[in-house]
Amino acid sequence: MKVFLVAGARPNFMKIAPIYREALKRPEVECQIVHTGQHYDYAMSQTFFDDLELPEPNFFLDCGGGSHSEQTAKIMVAFEKVCTTERPDLVIVVGDVNSTLACSIVAKKLWIKVAHVEAGLRSFDLQMPEEINRMVTDSISDFFFVTEQSGMDNLINEGKDKNSIHSVGHVMIDNLLHQVDKLKECDPHSFSTSAAKEEAGEYIFLTMHRPSNVDDLITLTSLVNTFNTIAQEQPIFFPVHPRTRKMLDQSNLQLSENIVQLSPLGFKEALYLWKDAAVVLTDSGGLQEETTALGIPCLTMRHNTERPITVEMGSNTLVGNKSDDILAAYQHKKKTSKKGTIPPMWDGKSAQRIWDILLTAATLWPASTDKVRP
Ligand code: UD1
């Protein structure tokens, strides 16, 4: 079975890594990596391939930059060419970035089966580009691999066939557990932040890149003032995403000296920092889940989450992006840190489950895919 495994942006790379590793153990699978190039900086892309032990992609589409429509369109045109010549039996897309949307549409129109890993998540907030990507991808996928109960419920409410929805746990947590083990073998002094980490004592780890937090100057100003207030109590490590960097550079905002501004970090160095943080402050989707898996208190600067299990069971609290709310939640978190429990099947075996299901299904395919679009 020839399978394309698609990745484009930073949060995709950690999700494809365990799927790829597991594919190597299955002789019946020929798994090829397609990198769309949505993220193209070394720090946003190549360092992840290195850290996550991913090989060079089989196909690199070089479609970074541009508006959402430009980016999506470029990826679609480039991916269609590769699919038309290579004719994979299956395309696996992960998560909710523009590459996920673009490649699932292309594959489906070529009558190639589509498996969506991390399906069914919904924030019900159509102002988030990722929500549109999730909804469209799920509207045309053949296989839905679900990380938490809400994903299952949402897909059933949307009328999907129960037999195509599979609760498998989370490949992102497969990767995290693998990397936590690998980190034990690393010399901590090999990280550029090791001296600063030792000196910091208790610290906060901060990430922020959502358009809703960084694109509007009033919101960004209020958030920077909030971080400066928190930094009077505890140092903050802040790897700055390119989108956020651009907005900060265009403004006159000053970050406190107690905020250690860093370039985007590779997976290992980011983990090395956040796993020992007193609190993680973020607007990321993935970190909400990863902190839940390791029981690190997390404050999410959003009003909603498509990953409600991290709040219901895990260590995550939604705090929105208003200064008073963030400061109150921070003070509360310092006193009573919420460790939470680990959601079902977040056990490092999700990729194994996914391939078991796909390979069983593939034995039935010839009958249903005998008509292939020319
Ligand atoms: C994308 C995903 C988001 C994910 C995030 C993680 C979509 C809609 N959004 O958002 O879900 O959480 O990745 O990082 O797909 N840039 C660089 N270098 C890079 C990559 C981007 O300078 O390597 C710049 C781009 O030119 C652009 C900005 O950063 O100006 C945003 O990049 P883009 O890929 O459009 O979206 P993200 O905000 O990274």
mmCIF file of C-alpha atoms and ligand atoms in Angstrom:
data_model
loop_
_atom_site.group_PDB
_atom_site.id
_atom_site.type_symbol
_atom_site.label_atom_id
_atom_site.label_comp_id
_atom_site.label_asym_id
_atom_site.label_seq_id
_atom_site.Cartn_x
_atom_site.Cartn_y
_atom_site.Cartn_z
ATOM 1 C CA MET A 1 0.000 0.000 0.000
ATOM 2 C CA LYS A 2 1.492 3.323 -1.063
ATOM 3 C CA VAL A 3 0.748 6.057 1.452
ATOM 4 C CA PHE A 4 1.493 9.783 1.432
ATOM 5 C CA LEU A 5 2.021 11.281 4.874
ATOM 6 C CA VAL A 6 1.514 15.048 4.664
ATOM 7 C CA ALA A 7 3.092 17.701 6.870
ATOM 8 C CA GLY A 8 3.438 21.422 6.384
ATOM 9 C CA ALA A 9 3.660 23.333 9.619
ATOM 10 C CA ARG A 10 5.425 22.903 12.929
ATOM 11 C CA PRO A 11 2.599 21.130 14.792
ATOM 12 C CA ASN A 12 2.335 18.612 11.947
ATOM 13 C CA PHE A 13 5.908 17.399 12.195
ATOM 14 C CA MET A 14 5.537 15.930 15.678
ATOM 15 C CA LYS A 15 2.332 14.173 14.634
ATOM 16 C CA ILE A 16 3.756 12.485 11.548
ATOM 17 C CA ALA A 17 6.945 11.312 13.303
ATOM 18 C CA PRO A 18 5.380 8.400 15.233
ATOM 19 C CA ILE A 19 3.161 7.454 12.269
ATOM 20 C CA TYR A 20 6.246 7.287 10.056
ATOM 21 C CA ARG A 21 8.258 5.301 12.614
ATOM 22 C CA GLU A 22 5.472 2.773 12.973
ATOM 23 C CA ALA A 23 5.092 2.485 9.180
ATOM 24 C CA LEU A 24 8.718 1.332 8.972
ATOM 25 C CA LYS A 25 7.722 -1.730 10.993
ATOM 26 C CA ARG A 26 4.991 -2.664 8.479
ATOM 27 C CA PRO A 27 6.506 -4.279 5.367
ATOM 28 C CA GLU A 28 3.222 -3.965 3.458
ATOM 29 C CA VAL A 29 3.363 -0.138 3.696
ATOM 30 C CA GLU A 30 5.375 2.146 1.446
ATOM 31 C CA CYS A 31 5.135 5.430 3.335
ATOM 32 C CA GLN A 32 6.346 8.633 1.672
ATOM 33 C CA ILE A 33 6.567 12.013 3.373
ATOM 34 C CA VAL A 34 5.228 15.080 1.580
ATOM 35 C CA HIS A 35 6.380 18.401 3.085
ATOM 36 C CA THR A 36 4.325 21.257 1.669
ATOM 37 C CA GLY A 37 6.808 23.907 2.831
ATOM 38 C CA GLN A 38 4.123 25.925 4.664
ATOM 39 C CA HIS A 39 6.741 26.476 7.366
ATOM 40 C CA TYR A 40 10.064 27.076 5.755
ATOM 41 C CA ASP A 41 12.488 28.708 8.238
ATOM 42 C CA TYR A 42 15.155 26.402 9.624
ATOM 43 C CA ALA A 43 13.844 26.961 13.153
ATOM 44 C CA MET A 44 10.246 26.271 12.157
ATOM 45 C CA SER A 45 10.891 23.205 10.015
ATOM 46 C CA GLN A 46 14.305 21.581 9.488
ATOM 47 C CA THR A 47 15.241 21.538 13.165
ATOM 48 C CA PHE A 48 12.052 19.551 13.761
ATOM 49 C CA PHE A 49 12.988 16.997 11.124
ATOM 50 C CA ASP A 50 16.362 16.624 12.879
ATOM 51 C CA ASP A 51 14.971 16.451 16.434
ATOM 52 C CA LEU A 52 12.166 14.085 15.539
ATOM 53 C CA GLU A 53 14.422 11.693 13.600
ATOM 54 C CA LEU A 54 12.440 12.213 10.414
ATOM 55 C CA PRO A 55 14.213 11.549 7.102
ATOM 56 C CA GLU A 56 14.348 14.105 4.299
ATOM 57 C CA PRO A 57 10.853 14.325 2.823
ATOM 58 C CA ASN A 58 10.259 12.383 -0.384
ATOM 59 C CA PHE A 59 8.531 15.446 -1.843
ATOM 60 C CA PHE A 60 9.072 19.078 -0.867
ATOM 61 C CA LEU A 61 6.464 21.397 -2.389
ATOM 62 C CA ASP A 62 8.044 24.706 -1.319
ATOM 63 C CA CYS A 63 4.729 26.517 -0.795
ATOM 64 C CA GLY A 64 5.539 28.819 2.143
ATOM 65 C CA GLY A 65 4.298 32.351 2.770
ATOM 66 C CA GLY A 66 1.441 34.335 1.270
ATOM 67 C CA SER A 67 -2.128 34.853 2.418
ATOM 68 C CA HIS A 68 -4.211 31.868 3.475
ATOM 69 C CA SER A 69 -5.778 31.599 0.018
ATOM 70 C CA GLU A 70 -2.473 31.971 -1.796
ATOM 71 C CA GLN A 71 -0.830 29.398 0.443
ATOM 72 C CA THR A 72 -3.717 26.920 0.172
ATOM 73 C CA ALA A 73 -3.927 27.338 -3.593
ATOM 74 C CA LYS A 74 -0.175 26.901 -4.121
ATOM 75 C CA ILE A 75 -0.181 23.723 -2.045
ATOM 76 C CA MET A 76 -3.187 22.340 -3.953
ATOM 77 C CA VAL A 77 -1.595 22.886 -7.364
ATOM 78 C CA ALA A 78 1.742 21.376 -6.308
ATOM 79 C CA PHE A 79 0.207 18.439 -4.444
ATOM 80 C CA GLU A 80 -2.105 17.587 -7.341
ATOM 81 C CA LYS A 81 0.904 17.169 -9.639
ATOM 82 C CA VAL A 82 2.586 14.759 -7.222
ATOM 83 C CA CYS A 83 -0.599 12.757 -6.604
ATOM 84 C CA THR A 84 -1.340 12.496 -10.306
ATOM 85 C CA THR A 85 2.064 11.071 -11.139
ATOM 86 C CA GLU A 86 2.531 8.956 -8.015
ATOM 87 C CA ARG A 87 -1.062 7.735 -7.407
ATOM 88 C CA PRO A 88 -0.861 6.835 -3.705
ATOM 89 C CA ASP A 89 -3.560 4.521 -2.338
ATOM 90 C CA LEU A 90 -4.061 6.701 0.691
ATOM 91 C CA VAL A 91 -3.220 10.207 1.890
ATOM 92 C CA ILE A 92 -2.837 10.753 5.625
ATOM 93 C CA VAL A 93 -3.303 14.336 6.820
ATOM 94 C CA VAL A 94 -2.848 15.442 10.422
ATOM 95 C CA GLY A 95 -4.170 18.330 12.502
ATOM 96 C CA ASP A 96 -5.765 21.489 11.211
ATOM 97 C CA VAL A 97 -3.305 23.680 9.326
ATOM 98 C CA ASN A 98 -3.729 25.006 5.783
ATOM 99 C CA SER A 99 -1.701 22.078 4.415
ATOM 100 C CA THR A 100 -4.182 19.637 5.997
ATOM 101 C CA LEU A 101 -7.071 21.303 4.210
ATOM 102 C CA ALA A 102 -5.321 21.728 0.858
ATOM 103 C CA CYS A 103 -4.035 18.162 0.578
ATOM 104 C CA SER A 104 -7.235 16.483 1.714
ATOM 105 C CA ILE A 105 -9.256 18.324 -0.948
ATOM 106 C CA VAL A 106 -6.768 17.424 -3.693
ATOM 107 C CA ALA A 107 -6.643 13.742 -2.733
ATOM 108 C CA LYS A 108 -10.405 13.405 -2.470
ATOM 109 C CA LYS A 109 -10.959 14.975 -5.898
ATOM 110 C CA LEU A 110 -8.551 12.409 -7.345
ATOM 111 C CA TRP A 111 -10.549 9.648 -5.616
ATOM 112 C CA ILE A 112 -7.670 8.817 -3.340
ATOM 113 C CA LYS A 113 -8.702 7.797 0.158
ATOM 114 C CA VAL A 114 -8.084 10.325 2.927
ATOM 115 C CA ALA A 115 -7.358 9.553 6.581
ATOM 116 C CA HIS A 116 -7.565 12.481 9.017
ATOM 117 C CA VAL A 117 -5.553 12.087 12.194
ATOM 118 C CA GLU A 118 -6.838 14.294 15.034
ATOM 119 C CA ALA A 119 -10.319 14.411 13.503
ATOM 120 C CA GLY A 120 -13.510 15.745 15.042
ATOM 121 C CA LEU A 121 -12.080 18.523 17.219
ATOM 122 C CA ARG A 122 -14.252 21.652 17.212
ATOM 123 C CA SER A 123 -13.847 25.047 18.862
ATOM 124 C CA PHE A 124 -17.137 26.211 17.244
ATOM 125 C CA ASP A 125 -15.288 29.459 16.527
ATOM 126 C CA LEU A 126 -15.334 30.154 12.818
ATOM 127 C CA GLN A 127 -13.001 33.111 13.257
ATOM 128 C CA MET A 128 -10.205 30.596 13.748
ATOM 129 C CA PRO A 129 -8.737 29.535 10.409
ATOM 130 C CA GLU A 130 -8.019 26.122 11.934
ATOM 131 C CA GLU A 131 -11.737 25.554 12.673
ATOM 132 C CA ILE A 132 -12.542 25.955 8.978
ATOM 133 C CA ASN A 133 -9.676 23.611 8.095
ATOM 134 C CA ARG A 134 -10.937 21.006 10.571
ATOM 135 C CA MET A 135 -14.530 21.169 9.362
ATOM 136 C CA VAL A 136 -13.717 20.959 5.662
ATOM 137 C CA THR A 137 -11.194 18.148 6.110
ATOM 138 C CA ASP A 138 -13.659 16.141 8.183
ATOM 139 C CA SER A 139 -16.431 16.708 5.652
ATOM 140 C CA ILE A 140 -14.529 14.677 3.025
ATOM 141 C CA SER A 141 -12.311 12.226 4.935
ATOM 142 C CA ASP A 142 -12.744 8.445 4.734
ATOM 143 C CA PHE A 143 -11.070 7.606 8.060
ATOM 144 C CA PHE A 144 -11.387 9.647 11.229
ATOM 145 C CA PHE A 145 -8.778 9.034 13.908
ATOM 146 C CA VAL A 146 -9.960 10.679 17.085
ATOM 147 C CA THR A 147 -7.944 11.776 20.136
ATOM 148 C CA GLU A 148 -10.702 12.410 22.673
ATOM 149 C CA GLN A 149 -14.396 11.743 23.318
ATOM 150 C CA SER A 150 -15.516 15.208 22.152
ATOM 151 C CA GLY A 151 -14.113 14.401 18.698
ATOM 152 C CA MET A 152 -16.197 11.254 18.562
ATOM 153 C CA ASP A 153 -19.340 13.119 19.712
ATOM 154 C CA ASN A 154 -18.852 15.953 17.197
ATOM 155 C CA LEU A 155 -18.434 13.603 14.250
ATOM 156 C CA ILE A 156 -21.475 11.562 15.203
ATOM 157 C CA ASN A 157 -23.505 14.770 15.613
ATOM 158 C CA GLU A 158 -22.388 15.754 12.122
ATOM 159 C CA GLY A 159 -23.762 12.478 10.767
ATOM 160 C CA LYS A 160 -20.556 10.555 10.086
ATOM 161 C CA ASP A 161 -20.673 6.784 9.798
ATOM 162 C CA LYS A 162 -19.672 5.294 13.181
ATOM 163 C CA ASN A 163 -17.637 2.607 11.436
ATOM 164 C CA SER A 164 -15.297 5.201 9.989
ATOM 165 C CA ILE A 165 -14.567 6.875 13.354
ATOM 166 C CA HIS A 166 -11.804 5.351 15.459
ATOM 167 C CA SER A 167 -10.759 6.364 18.919
ATOM 168 C CA VAL A 168 -7.004 5.794 18.924
ATOM 169 C CA GLY A 169 -5.503 8.192 21.452
ATOM 170 C CA HIS A 170 -3.048 10.818 20.305
ATOM 171 C CA VAL A 171 0.002 10.514 18.044
ATOM 172 C CA MET A 172 1.289 13.798 19.450
ATOM 173 C CA ILE A 173 1.549 12.087 22.830
ATOM 174 C CA ASP A 174 3.263 9.067 21.199
ATOM 175 C CA ASN A 175 5.901 11.522 20.053
ATOM 176 C CA LEU A 176 6.081 13.325 23.387
ATOM 177 C CA LEU A 177 6.658 10.133 25.394
ATOM 178 C CA HIS A 178 9.296 8.994 22.890
ATOM 179 C CA GLN A 179 11.060 12.367 23.154
ATOM 180 C CA VAL A 180 10.884 12.475 26.960
ATOM 181 C CA ASP A 181 12.845 9.199 26.945
ATOM 182 C CA LYS A 182 15.322 10.512 24.379
ATOM 183 C CA LEU A 183 15.846 13.702 26.380
ATOM 184 C CA LYS A 184 17.156 11.650 29.305
ATOM 185 C CA GLU A 185 20.079 10.612 27.078
ATOM 186 C CA CYS A 186 20.919 14.235 26.129
ATOM 187 C CA ASP A 187 23.573 16.335 27.821
ATOM 188 C CA PRO A 188 21.537 19.264 29.215
ATOM 189 C CA HIS A 189 24.519 21.545 28.664
ATOM 190 C CA SER A 190 24.133 21.003 24.937
ATOM 191 C CA PHE A 191 21.092 23.314 25.036
ATOM 192 C CA SER A 192 21.702 27.014 24.513
ATOM 193 C CA THR A 193 19.252 27.836 27.311
ATOM 194 C CA SER A 194 20.785 25.556 29.978
ATOM 195 C CA ALA A 195 22.658 28.292 31.922
ATOM 196 C CA ALA A 196 19.637 30.606 31.882
ATOM 197 C CA LYS A 197 17.388 27.743 32.998
ATOM 198 C CA GLU A 198 19.629 26.882 35.943
ATOM 199 C CA GLU A 199 19.844 30.503 36.976
ATOM 200 C CA ALA A 200 16.089 31.062 36.681
ATOM 201 C CA GLY A 201 14.908 28.720 39.445
ATOM 202 C CA GLU A 202 11.094 28.667 39.104
ATOM 203 C CA TYR A 203 9.984 30.064 35.780
ATOM 204 C CA ILE A 204 7.130 30.429 33.292
ATOM 205 C CA PHE A 205 7.245 29.100 29.724
ATOM 206 C CA LEU A 206 5.309 31.283 27.266
ATOM 207 C CA THR A 207 4.272 30.779 23.638
ATOM 208 C CA MET A 208 1.898 32.948 21.634
ATOM 209 C CA HIS A 209 1.155 33.133 17.929
ATOM 210 C CA ARG A 210 -2.633 33.124 17.361
ATOM 211 C CA PRO A 211 -3.829 35.933 15.085
ATOM 212 C CA SER A 212 -6.492 36.722 17.734
ATOM 213 C CA ASN A 213 -3.710 37.530 20.238
ATOM 214 C CA VAL A 214 -0.950 39.031 18.140
ATOM 215 C CA ASP A 215 -2.464 40.700 15.070
ATOM 216 C CA ASP A 216 -4.362 43.446 16.920
ATOM 217 C CA LEU A 217 -2.132 46.080 18.557
ATOM 218 C CA ILE A 218 -4.501 46.826 21.456
ATOM 219 C CA THR A 219 -4.704 43.146 22.414
ATOM 220 C CA LEU A 220 -0.970 42.647 21.929
ATOM 221 C CA THR A 221 -0.181 45.699 24.090
ATOM 222 C CA SER A 222 -2.396 44.460 26.900
ATOM 223 C CA LEU A 223 -0.817 40.998 26.720
ATOM 224 C CA VAL A 224 2.742 42.362 26.765
ATOM 225 C CA ASN A 225 1.874 44.509 29.818
ATOM 226 C CA THR A 226 0.448 41.397 31.492
ATOM 227 C CA PHE A 227 3.613 39.394 30.800
ATOM 228 C CA ASN A 228 5.737 42.258 32.123
ATOM 229 C CA THR A 229 3.714 42.209 35.361
ATOM 230 C CA ILE A 230 4.120 38.440 35.744
ATOM 231 C CA ALA A 231 7.837 38.764 34.983
ATOM 232 C CA GLN A 232 8.249 40.900 38.114
ATOM 233 C CA GLU A 233 7.522 37.709 40.082
ATOM 234 C CA GLN A 234 9.009 34.957 37.938
ATOM 235 C CA PRO A 235 11.265 34.902 34.893
ATOM 236 C CA ILE A 236 9.607 33.962 31.624
ATOM 237 C CA PHE A 237 11.116 31.988 28.748
ATOM 238 C CA PHE A 238 9.482 33.136 25.520
ATOM 239 C CA PRO A 239 10.386 31.509 22.190
ATOM 240 C CA VAL A 240 8.908 33.992 19.727
ATOM 241 C CA HIS A 241 6.995 32.715 16.685
ATOM 242 C CA PRO A 242 7.742 34.554 13.373
ATOM 243 C CA ARG A 243 4.219 36.000 13.216
ATOM 244 C CA THR A 244 4.574 37.389 16.749
ATOM 245 C CA ARG A 245 8.127 38.615 16.072
ATOM 246 C CA LYS A 246 6.864 40.595 13.100
ATOM 247 C CA MET A 247 4.080 42.234 15.132
ATOM 248 C CA LEU A 248 6.380 43.033 18.078
ATOM 249 C CA ASP A 249 8.972 44.548 15.750
ATOM 250 C CA GLN A 250 6.327 46.761 14.127
ATOM 251 C CA SER A 251 5.198 48.040 17.546
ATOM 252 C CA ASN A 252 7.106 50.065 20.130
ATOM 253 C CA LEU A 253 6.345 47.553 22.844
ATOM 254 C CA GLN A 254 9.075 46.769 25.353
ATOM 255 C CA LEU A 255 9.296 43.393 27.009
ATOM 256 C CA SER A 256 10.698 43.201 30.552
ATOM 257 C CA GLU A 257 14.332 42.180 30.947
ATOM 258 C CA ASN A 258 13.059 39.276 33.007
ATOM 259 C CA ILE A 259 11.478 37.842 29.845
ATOM 260 C CA VAL A 260 14.048 35.759 27.987
ATOM 261 C CA GLN A 261 13.173 36.206 24.329
ATOM 262 C CA LEU A 262 14.295 33.279 22.183
ATOM 263 C CA SER A 263 14.122 32.344 18.521
ATOM 264 C CA PRO A 264 11.646 29.521 17.793
ATOM 265 C CA LEU A 265 13.050 26.399 19.467
ATOM 266 C CA GLY A 266 13.444 22.879 18.180
ATOM 267 C CA PHE A 267 11.235 20.230 19.743
ATOM 268 C CA LYS A 268 13.830 18.933 22.204
ATOM 269 C CA GLU A 269 14.914 22.289 23.571
ATOM 270 C CA ALA A 270 11.306 23.470 23.931
ATOM 271 C CA LEU A 271 10.482 20.284 25.847
ATOM 272 C CA TYR A 272 13.615 20.688 27.994
ATOM 273 C CA LEU A 273 12.250 24.071 29.075
ATOM 274 C CA TRP A 274 8.501 23.581 29.417
ATOM 275 C CA LYS A 275 8.595 20.208 31.192
ATOM 276 C CA ASP A 276 10.114 21.907 34.264
ATOM 277 C CA ALA A 277 8.118 25.143 34.113
ATOM 278 C CA ALA A 278 6.003 26.188 37.106
ATOM 279 C CA VAL A 279 3.294 27.249 34.666
ATOM 280 C CA VAL A 280 2.977 27.154 30.876
ATOM 281 C CA LEU A 281 1.217 30.180 29.388
ATOM 282 C CA THR A 282 0.193 29.569 25.793
ATOM 283 C CA ASP A 283 -2.315 29.904 22.975
ATOM 284 C CA SER A 284 -1.074 26.746 21.228
ATOM 285 C CA GLY A 285 -3.330 23.770 20.579
ATOM 286 C CA GLY A 286 -0.652 21.143 21.026
ATOM 287 C CA LEU A 287 0.853 22.451 24.257
ATOM 288 C CA GLN A 288 -2.540 22.243 25.963
ATOM 289 C CA GLU A 289 -2.393 18.512 25.309
ATOM 290 C CA GLU A 290 1.283 17.939 25.933
ATOM 291 C CA THR A 291 1.144 19.720 29.315
ATOM 292 C CA THR A 292 -1.864 17.567 30.202
ATOM 293 C CA ALA A 293 0.136 14.440 29.348
ATOM 294 C CA LEU A 294 2.975 15.471 31.690
ATOM 295 C CA GLY A 295 0.774 17.094 34.368
ATOM 296 C CA ILE A 296 2.256 20.594 33.976
ATOM 297 C CA PRO A 297 -0.145 23.427 34.896
ATOM 298 C CA CYS A 298 -1.193 25.262 31.735
ATOM 299 C CA LEU A 299 -3.029 28.569 31.255
ATOM 300 C CA THR A 300 -4.441 28.891 27.755
ATOM 301 C CA MET A 301 -4.935 32.424 26.480
ATOM 302 C CA ARG A 302 -8.063 31.637 24.485
ATOM 303 C CA HIS A 303 -11.786 31.821 25.158
ATOM 304 C CA ASN A 304 -12.467 28.342 23.817
ATOM 305 C CA THR A 305 -10.675 25.123 23.091
ATOM 306 C CA GLU A 306 -11.282 22.377 20.554
ATOM 307 C CA ARG A 307 -9.534 20.080 23.059
ATOM 308 C CA PRO A 308 -11.955 20.181 26.040
ATOM 309 C CA ILE A 309 -10.542 17.028 27.624
ATOM 310 C CA THR A 310 -7.446 19.023 28.610
ATOM 311 C CA VAL A 311 -9.672 21.189 30.819
ATOM 312 C CA GLU A 312 -12.083 18.458 31.983
ATOM 313 C CA MET A 313 -9.409 15.905 32.883
ATOM 314 C CA GLY A 314 -6.076 17.556 32.312
ATOM 315 C CA SER A 315 -3.985 20.380 33.742
ATOM 316 C CA ASN A 316 -5.305 23.094 31.420
ATOM 317 C CA THR A 317 -7.353 26.200 32.308
ATOM 318 C CA LEU A 318 -8.827 28.597 29.740
ATOM 319 C CA VAL A 319 -8.083 32.187 30.738
ATOM 320 C CA GLY A 320 -8.971 34.235 27.630
ATOM 321 C CA ASN A 321 -6.799 37.214 26.704
ATOM 322 C CA LYS A 322 -7.882 39.910 29.174
ATOM 323 C CA SER A 323 -5.139 41.074 31.518
ATOM 324 C CA ASP A 324 -7.107 40.836 34.796
ATOM 325 C CA ASP A 325 -8.266 37.301 33.993
ATOM 326 C CA ILE A 326 -4.771 36.105 33.138
ATOM 327 C CA LEU A 327 -3.236 37.672 36.249
ATOM 328 C CA ALA A 328 -5.964 36.240 38.514
ATOM 329 C CA ALA A 329 -5.541 32.774 37.001
ATOM 330 C CA TYR A 330 -1.761 33.016 37.340
ATOM 331 C CA GLN A 331 -1.982 33.909 41.043
ATOM 332 C CA HIS A 332 -4.464 31.086 41.589
ATOM 333 C CA LYS A 333 -2.324 28.592 39.660
ATOM 334 C CA LYS A 334 0.720 29.456 41.749
ATOM 335 C CA LYS A 335 -1.168 28.431 44.893
ATOM 336 C CA THR A 336 -3.091 25.404 43.648
ATOM 337 C CA SER A 337 -1.460 23.834 40.666
ATOM 338 C CA LYS A 338 -3.839 21.620 38.749
ATOM 339 C CA LYS A 339 -2.041 18.416 37.779
ATOM 340 C CA GLY A 340 -5.055 16.618 36.299
ATOM 341 C CA THR A 341 -5.128 13.058 34.983
ATOM 342 C CA ILE A 342 -4.152 11.556 31.654
ATOM 343 C CA PRO A 343 -6.926 10.997 29.088
ATOM 344 C CA PRO A 344 -7.715 7.469 27.878
ATOM 345 C CA MET A 345 -5.319 5.932 25.338
ATOM 346 C CA TRP A 346 -2.775 8.767 25.546
ATOM 347 C CA ASP A 347 -0.288 5.993 26.108
ATOM 348 C CA GLY A 348 2.195 6.133 23.236
ATOM 349 C CA LYS A 349 0.465 3.463 21.131
ATOM 350 C CA SER A 350 -1.766 5.548 18.850
ATOM 351 C CA ALA A 351 0.283 5.142 15.678
ATOM 352 C CA GLN A 352 0.215 1.386 16.193
ATOM 353 C CA ARG A 353 -3.604 1.474 16.427
ATOM 354 C CA ILE A 354 -3.881 3.665 13.326
ATOM 355 C CA TRP A 355 -1.847 1.301 11.139
ATOM 356 C CA ASP A 356 -3.695 -1.770 12.472
ATOM 357 C CA ILE A 357 -6.993 -0.177 11.423
ATOM 358 C CA LEU A 358 -5.735 1.063 8.036
ATOM 359 C CA LEU A 359 -4.158 -2.244 7.094
ATOM 360 C CA THR A 360 -7.279 -4.183 8.029
ATOM 361 C CA ALA A 361 -9.393 -1.782 5.963
ATOM 362 C CA ALA A 362 -6.992 -1.968 3.025
ATOM 363 C CA THR A 363 -7.690 -5.678 2.596
ATOM 364 C CA LEU A 364 -11.227 -4.687 1.501
ATOM 365 C CA TRP A 365 -10.246 -1.870 -0.856
ATOM 366 C CA PRO A 366 -9.968 -3.414 -4.307
ATOM 367 C CA ALA A 367 -13.741 -3.921 -4.439
ATOM 368 C CA SER A 368 -14.515 -0.333 -3.474
ATOM 369 C CA THR A 369 -11.765 1.462 -5.401
ATOM 370 C CA ASP A 370 -11.920 -0.325 -8.735
ATOM 371 C CA LYS A 371 -13.111 2.922 -10.318
ATOM 372 C CA VAL A 372 -10.181 5.312 -10.261
ATOM 373 C CA ARG A 373 -10.512 8.752 -11.753
ATOM 374 C CA PRO A 374 -8.229 8.959 -14.811
HETATM 375 C C1 UD1 B 1 0.284 27.858 11.424
HETATM 376 C C2 UD1 B 1 -1.057 27.157 11.606
HETATM 377 C C3 UD1 B 1 -1.434 27.108 13.082
HETATM 378 C C4 UD1 B 1 -0.319 26.497 13.911
HETATM 379 C C5 UD1 B 1 0.959 27.297 13.638
HETATM 380 C C6 UD1 B 1 2.126 26.753 14.434
HETATM 381 C C7 UD1 B 1 -2.657 27.525 9.754
HETATM 382 C C8 UD1 B 1 -3.894 28.206 9.375
HETATM 383 N N1 UD1 B 1 -2.126 27.881 10.928
HETATM 384 O O1 UD1 B 1 0.121 29.194 11.832
HETATM 385 O O2 UD1 B 1 -2.583 26.300 13.242
HETATM 386 O O3 UD1 B 1 -0.660 26.552 15.265
HETATM 387 O O4 UD1 B 1 1.245 27.197 12.243
HETATM 388 O O5 UD1 B 1 3.261 27.491 14.179
HETATM 389 O O6 UD1 B 1 -2.183 26.687 9.030
HETATM 390 N N2 UD1 B 1 6.624 32.395 8.809
HETATM 391 C C9 UD1 B 1 7.979 32.526 8.749
HETATM 392 N N3 UD1 B 1 8.712 31.378 8.722
HETATM 393 C C10 UD1 B 1 8.155 30.152 8.749
HETATM 394 C C11 UD1 B 1 6.767 30.043 8.829
HETATM 395 C C12 UD1 B 1 6.006 31.175 8.857
HETATM 396 O O7 UD1 B 1 8.516 33.617 8.716
HETATM 397 O O8 UD1 B 1 8.889 29.146 8.708
HETATM 398 C C13 UD1 B 1 5.778 33.589 8.792
HETATM 399 C C14 UD1 B 1 4.883 33.564 7.547
HETATM 400 O O9 UD1 B 1 5.514 34.107 6.426
HETATM 401 C C15 UD1 B 1 3.711 34.372 8.015
HETATM 402 C C16 UD1 B 1 3.610 34.009 9.483
HETATM 403 O O10 UD1 B 1 4.892 33.554 9.891
HETATM 404 O O11 UD1 B 1 3.974 35.741 7.922
HETATM 405 C C17 UD1 B 1 2.549 32.996 9.723
HETATM 406 O O12 UD1 B 1 2.828 31.735 9.086
HETATM 407 P P1 UD1 B 1 1.648 30.728 8.623
HETATM 408 O O13 UD1 B 1 2.225 29.441 8.184
HETATM 409 O O14 UD1 B 1 0.748 31.435 7.681
HETATM 410 O O15 UD1 B 1 0.767 30.526 9.911
HETATM 411 P P2 UD1 B 1 1.166 30.311 11.440
HETATM 412 O O16 UD1 B 1 0.790 31.543 12.180
HETATM 413 O O17 UD1 B 1 2.565 29.800 11.584
#
